[in-house]
Coordinates of C-alpha atoms and ligand atoms in Angstrom, one line a residue:
M749 CA 32.4 151.6 125.9
D750 CA 33.1 153.0 129.4
D751 CA 35.0 156.0 130.2
R752 CA 35.2 155.7 133.9
R753 CA 38.6 155.1 135.5
I754 CA 40.4 152.1 136.8
G755 CA 40.7 152.2 140.6
V756 CA 44.0 150.8 142.0
F757 CA 45.2 150.8 145.8
D758 CA 48.1 149.7 147.6
S759 CA 49.7 150.2 151.1
G760 CA 51.8 152.9 149.5
V761 CA 54.1 153.4 146.5
G762 CA 54.6 149.7 145.4
G763 CA 51.3 149.5 143.5
L764 CA 52.7 152.0 141.0
T765 CA 54.5 148.8 139.5
V766 CA 51.0 147.7 138.7
V767 CA 49.9 151.1 137.3
K768 CA 53.0 151.2 135.1
A769 CA 52.1 147.8 133.8
I770 CA 48.3 148.9 133.2
N771 CA 49.4 152.1 131.5
K772 CA 51.6 149.9 129.2
A773 CA 49.0 147.2 128.6
L774 CA 45.9 149.7 128.3
P775 CA 47.2 153.1 127.4
E776 CA 43.8 154.5 126.5
E777 CA 42.6 153.7 130.0
S778 CA 42.7 156.3 133.1
V779 CA 43.8 155.2 136.5
V780 CA 42.9 156.7 139.8
Y781 CA 45.5 155.5 142.5
F782 CA 45.2 155.3 146.2
G783 CA 48.3 154.6 148.4
D784 CA 47.7 154.3 152.2
T785 CA 51.0 155.9 153.1
A786 CA 49.9 157.1 156.6
R787 CA 49.2 153.3 157.5
L788 CA 51.8 151.3 155.6
P789 CA 53.5 148.9 155.8
Y790 CA 50.7 146.3 155.5
G791 CA 53.2 143.2 155.4
P792 CA 53.7 142.8 159.3
K793 CA 49.9 143.6 160.2
S794 CA 47.3 141.2 161.2
P795 CA 44.7 140.0 158.3
E796 CA 41.8 141.7 160.4
T797 CA 43.6 145.1 160.2
V798 CA 44.6 144.6 156.6
I799 CA 41.0 143.7 155.7
R800 CA 39.8 146.7 157.4
F801 CA 42.2 149.0 155.8
S802 CA 41.5 147.5 152.4
R803 CA 37.6 148.1 152.7
E804 CA 38.3 151.7 153.6
N805 CA 40.6 152.2 150.7
A806 CA 38.1 150.5 148.4
E807 CA 35.3 152.7 149.7
F808 CA 37.3 155.9 148.8
L809 CA 38.0 154.6 145.2
L810 CA 34.3 153.5 144.6
G811 CA 33.4 156.9 145.8
K812 CA 35.2 158.1 142.7
N813 CA 33.0 155.8 140.5
V814 CA 35.7 153.4 139.3
K815 CA 34.7 150.7 136.7
V816 CA 37.1 148.1 138.2
L817 CA 39.0 147.7 141.4
V818 CA 42.4 146.6 141.4
V819 CA 44.1 145.5 144.7
A820 CA 47.7 146.2 143.7
C821 CA 49.1 145.0 146.9
N822 CA 49.9 141.5 147.5
T823 CA 49.3 141.5 151.3
A824 CA 45.8 143.1 150.8
S825 CA 45.2 140.6 148.1
S826 CA 46.0 137.7 150.1
V827 CA 43.5 138.2 152.7
S828 CA 40.9 140.9 151.7
L829 CA 39.3 139.9 148.3
P830 CA 36.3 138.0 149.8
S831 CA 35.4 140.9 151.9
L832 CA 35.8 143.4 149.1
R833 CA 33.8 141.3 146.6
E834 CA 30.7 141.3 149.3
F835 CA 31.0 145.1 149.4
T836 CA 30.8 146.1 145.9
D837 CA 29.4 144.9 142.4
V838 CA 32.4 146.3 140.3
P839 CA 34.9 143.5 139.4
V840 CA 37.7 143.2 142.0
I841 CA 41.1 142.1 140.7
G842 CA 43.8 141.0 142.9
V843 CA 47.4 140.3 142.2
I844 CA 47.8 136.7 143.5
E845 CA 45.7 134.7 141.1
P846 CA 47.2 136.3 137.8
G847 CA 50.7 135.7 139.4
A848 CA 50.0 132.0 140.0
A849 CA 48.3 131.6 136.7
S850 CA 51.5 132.9 135.1
A851 CA 53.9 130.7 137.0
A852 CA 51.9 127.7 136.4
A853 CA 52.0 128.4 132.7
V854 CA 55.9 128.6 132.7
T855 CA 57.2 126.0 135.1
K856 CA 58.7 123.0 133.6
S857 CA 59.8 121.2 136.8
G858 CA 56.7 121.9 138.7
I859 CA 58.7 123.2 141.5
V860 CA 57.6 126.8 142.1
S861 CA 58.9 129.3 144.6
V862 CA 57.3 132.4 145.9
I863 CA 58.6 135.4 147.9
G864 CA 56.5 138.0 149.8
T865 CA 55.8 139.9 153.0
L866 CA 55.1 137.9 156.1
G867 CA 51.4 138.6 155.8
T868 CA 51.2 137.3 152.3
I869 CA 53.3 134.1 152.8
S870 CA 51.5 133.3 156.2
S871 CA 48.0 133.9 154.6
G872 CA 48.9 130.8 152.4
A873 CA 47.2 132.5 149.5
Y874 CA 49.9 132.0 146.9
Q875 CA 50.4 128.3 148.1
K876 CA 46.7 127.8 147.6
A877 CA 46.3 129.6 144.2
L878 CA 49.5 127.7 142.9
K879 CA 48.4 124.2 144.0
A880 CA 45.2 124.7 142.1
Y881 CA 47.1 124.0 139.0
S882 CA 48.1 120.3 138.6
V883 CA 51.4 121.2 136.9
V884 CA 52.6 122.7 140.2
K885 CA 53.9 119.8 142.2
C886 CA 55.7 121.6 145.0
V887 CA 55.5 125.3 146.4
I888 CA 58.4 126.7 148.2
A889 CA 57.1 130.0 150.0
Q890 CA 59.6 132.3 151.7
P891 CA 58.9 135.3 153.5
T892 CA 61.2 138.2 152.9
P893 CA 60.3 141.1 155.1
L894 CA 63.8 142.9 154.6
L895 CA 63.2 143.6 150.9
V896 CA 60.4 146.4 151.1
P897 CA 62.8 148.8 153.2
L898 CA 65.7 148.0 150.9
V899 CA 63.9 148.8 147.6
E900 CA 62.5 152.1 149.3
E901 CA 65.8 153.0 150.2
G902 CA 66.8 152.6 146.6
W903 CA 69.3 149.9 147.2
L904 CA 68.3 147.9 144.3
D905 CA 71.6 146.6 143.2
H906 CA 73.6 147.0 146.4
R907 CA 76.0 144.8 148.0
I908 CA 73.7 144.5 151.1
T909 CA 70.6 143.7 149.1
R910 CA 72.6 140.9 147.2
M911 CA 73.6 139.4 150.6
V912 CA 70.2 139.4 151.8
L913 CA 68.6 137.9 148.5
D914 CA 71.5 135.3 148.7
E915 CA 70.3 134.4 152.0
Y916 CA 66.5 134.4 151.4
T917 CA 66.7 132.6 148.1
A918 CA 69.1 129.7 149.5
P919 CA 66.0 127.3 150.1
L920 CA 64.4 127.7 146.8
R921 CA 67.7 127.2 145.0
E922 CA 68.4 124.1 147.0
E923 CA 64.9 122.7 146.3
G924 CA 65.5 123.2 142.7
A925 CA 62.6 125.6 141.9
D926 CA 62.5 126.7 138.1
T927 CA 60.2 129.6 138.8
L928 CA 60.0 132.2 141.4
V929 CA 56.8 134.5 141.9
L930 CA 57.7 138.0 142.8
G931 CA 54.9 138.0 145.4
C932 CA 55.3 141.8 146.5
T933 CA 54.6 145.0 144.6
H934 CA 58.2 146.1 145.4
Y935 CA 60.2 143.0 144.0
P936 CA 60.1 143.7 140.2
L937 CA 62.6 146.5 140.9
L938 CA 65.0 143.7 142.3
K939 CA 64.8 141.7 139.0
K940 CA 68.4 142.5 138.0
S941 CA 69.8 141.6 141.3
L942 CA 67.7 138.4 141.3
T943 CA 68.7 137.3 137.8
G944 CA 72.5 137.7 138.8
L945 CA 71.9 135.5 141.6
L946 CA 69.3 132.9 140.3
G947 CA 70.6 132.5 136.7
D948 CA 67.9 131.1 134.4
M949 CA 65.2 130.8 137.0
I950 CA 62.0 132.4 135.7
L951 CA 60.9 135.4 137.5
V952 CA 57.1 136.0 137.3
D953 CA 56.2 139.7 137.7
S954 CA 52.6 139.9 139.1
A955 CA 52.4 143.4 138.0
E956 CA 52.3 142.4 134.3
S957 CA 50.2 139.4 134.9
T958 CA 47.6 141.6 136.8
A959 CA 47.6 144.1 133.9
A960 CA 46.9 141.2 131.5
A961 CA 43.9 140.2 133.8
V962 CA 42.5 143.7 134.0
A963 CA 42.5 143.9 130.1
S964 CA 40.7 140.7 129.9
I965 CA 38.1 141.8 132.3
L966 CA 37.5 145.2 130.6
D967 CA 37.3 143.2 127.4
G968 CA 35.1 140.5 128.6
E969 CA 32.6 142.9 130.4
N970 CA 32.6 145.6 127.8
L971 CA 34.1 147.9 130.1
S972 CA 36.8 149.4 127.8
S973 CA 37.3 153.2 127.3
N974 CA 37.7 154.8 124.0
N975 CA 39.8 157.6 125.4
Q976 CA 42.9 158.8 123.1
H977 CA 45.3 158.8 126.1
G978 CA 44.3 157.8 129.5
E979 CA 45.5 159.9 132.6
N980 CA 46.7 158.8 136.1
S981 CA 45.5 160.5 139.3
F982 CA 47.2 160.0 142.5
Y983 CA 46.0 160.1 146.1
V984 CA 47.6 159.4 149.3
S985 CA 46.9 159.3 153.2
D986 CA 50.0 160.9 154.4
I987 CA 52.0 164.0 153.1
P988 CA 52.8 163.5 149.5
L989 CA 56.5 164.3 149.7
K990 CA 58.1 160.8 150.4
F991 CA 55.5 159.2 147.8
Q992 CA 56.6 161.6 145.1
E993 CA 60.3 161.2 145.8
I994 CA 60.2 157.4 145.3
A995 CA 57.2 157.1 142.8
Q996 CA 59.6 157.9 139.8
R997 CA 61.4 154.8 140.5
F998 CA 58.2 152.6 140.5
L999 CA 56.2 154.3 137.8
G1000 CA 59.2 155.1 135.4
S1001 CA 57.9 158.7 135.2
A1002 CA 57.6 161.8 137.6
V1003 CA 54.4 162.0 139.5
T1004 CA 53.7 165.6 139.7
M1005 CA 50.1 166.1 141.3
V1006 CA 49.5 163.9 144.4
T1007 CA 46.5 164.9 146.7
Q1008 CA 46.3 163.9 150.3
V1009 CA 43.1 162.5 151.6
E1010 CA 41.8 161.1 154.8
V1011 CA 40.3 157.5 154.6
G1012 CA 38.8 155.4 157.2
E1013 CA 38.1 156.1 160.9
Q1014 CA 40.2 159.4 160.7
H1015 CA 36.9 161.2 159.5
Ligands
LIG1242 N1 52.5 146.5 148.9 C1 53.0 145.5 149.9 C2 52.8 144.1 149.2 O1 52.7 144.1 148.1 C3 54.3 145.8 150.2 C4 54.5 147.0 151.2 C5 53.9 146.8 152.6 O2 54.2 145.8 153.5 O3 52.9 147.5 152.8 O4 52.5 143.1 149.8

């Protein structure tokens, strides 16, 4: 039994979809979350910059003595896992591999699509992870950079968002994909609009698959906690106000205590 916390980081608020899924799957575990709100978005940034930020975020969480590190950001997961694994001995879990495994498990046609930020899609990480499964015959990868601002604006089922989704998903519908991986922390909030547009295409929520991967690591490595109720603590690198305003939408409950900290070169 291990009562240390699970460390989770993201570029901002989106990783709270992963915290929500971890809280649901593992209610006895406590989570310490860091959102790098001063330096977001990561989606359009170069791999070198995202790797540097990720290492600094990981350093902050490792300083809190976490037992597992969850990279709850698709853009960061797509480029920084090898570098983070070099840097620490605690298990490092990203969101890409669990999402790809779930997609491979559900596709029937073998035509799988994935949407994500520019950084995630251009890294090729999802394409590589999906093609590792022989059932996956073809991957249609579509960058969808306008979706993060629309979700942060709260336009989840808005006319404009539906138009943008219609445009972005045209290639995957044309190619006959039967599965769509939501390759960005923000996209689970668009499930309703996407279902309206894509009918019975299966939507893979990498937040849920990642929580399942965390559960299996804790179990396999004897790291589970025997707390009655886990607790969440939140840290951000910019003033907490905007984070708190939109956190509820992502986490499903209010975030009352958020601490601002400095990470990286600002020290
Ligand atoms: N968290 C990022 C991701 O999942 C989206 C937001 C950003 O671009 O920083 O890719």
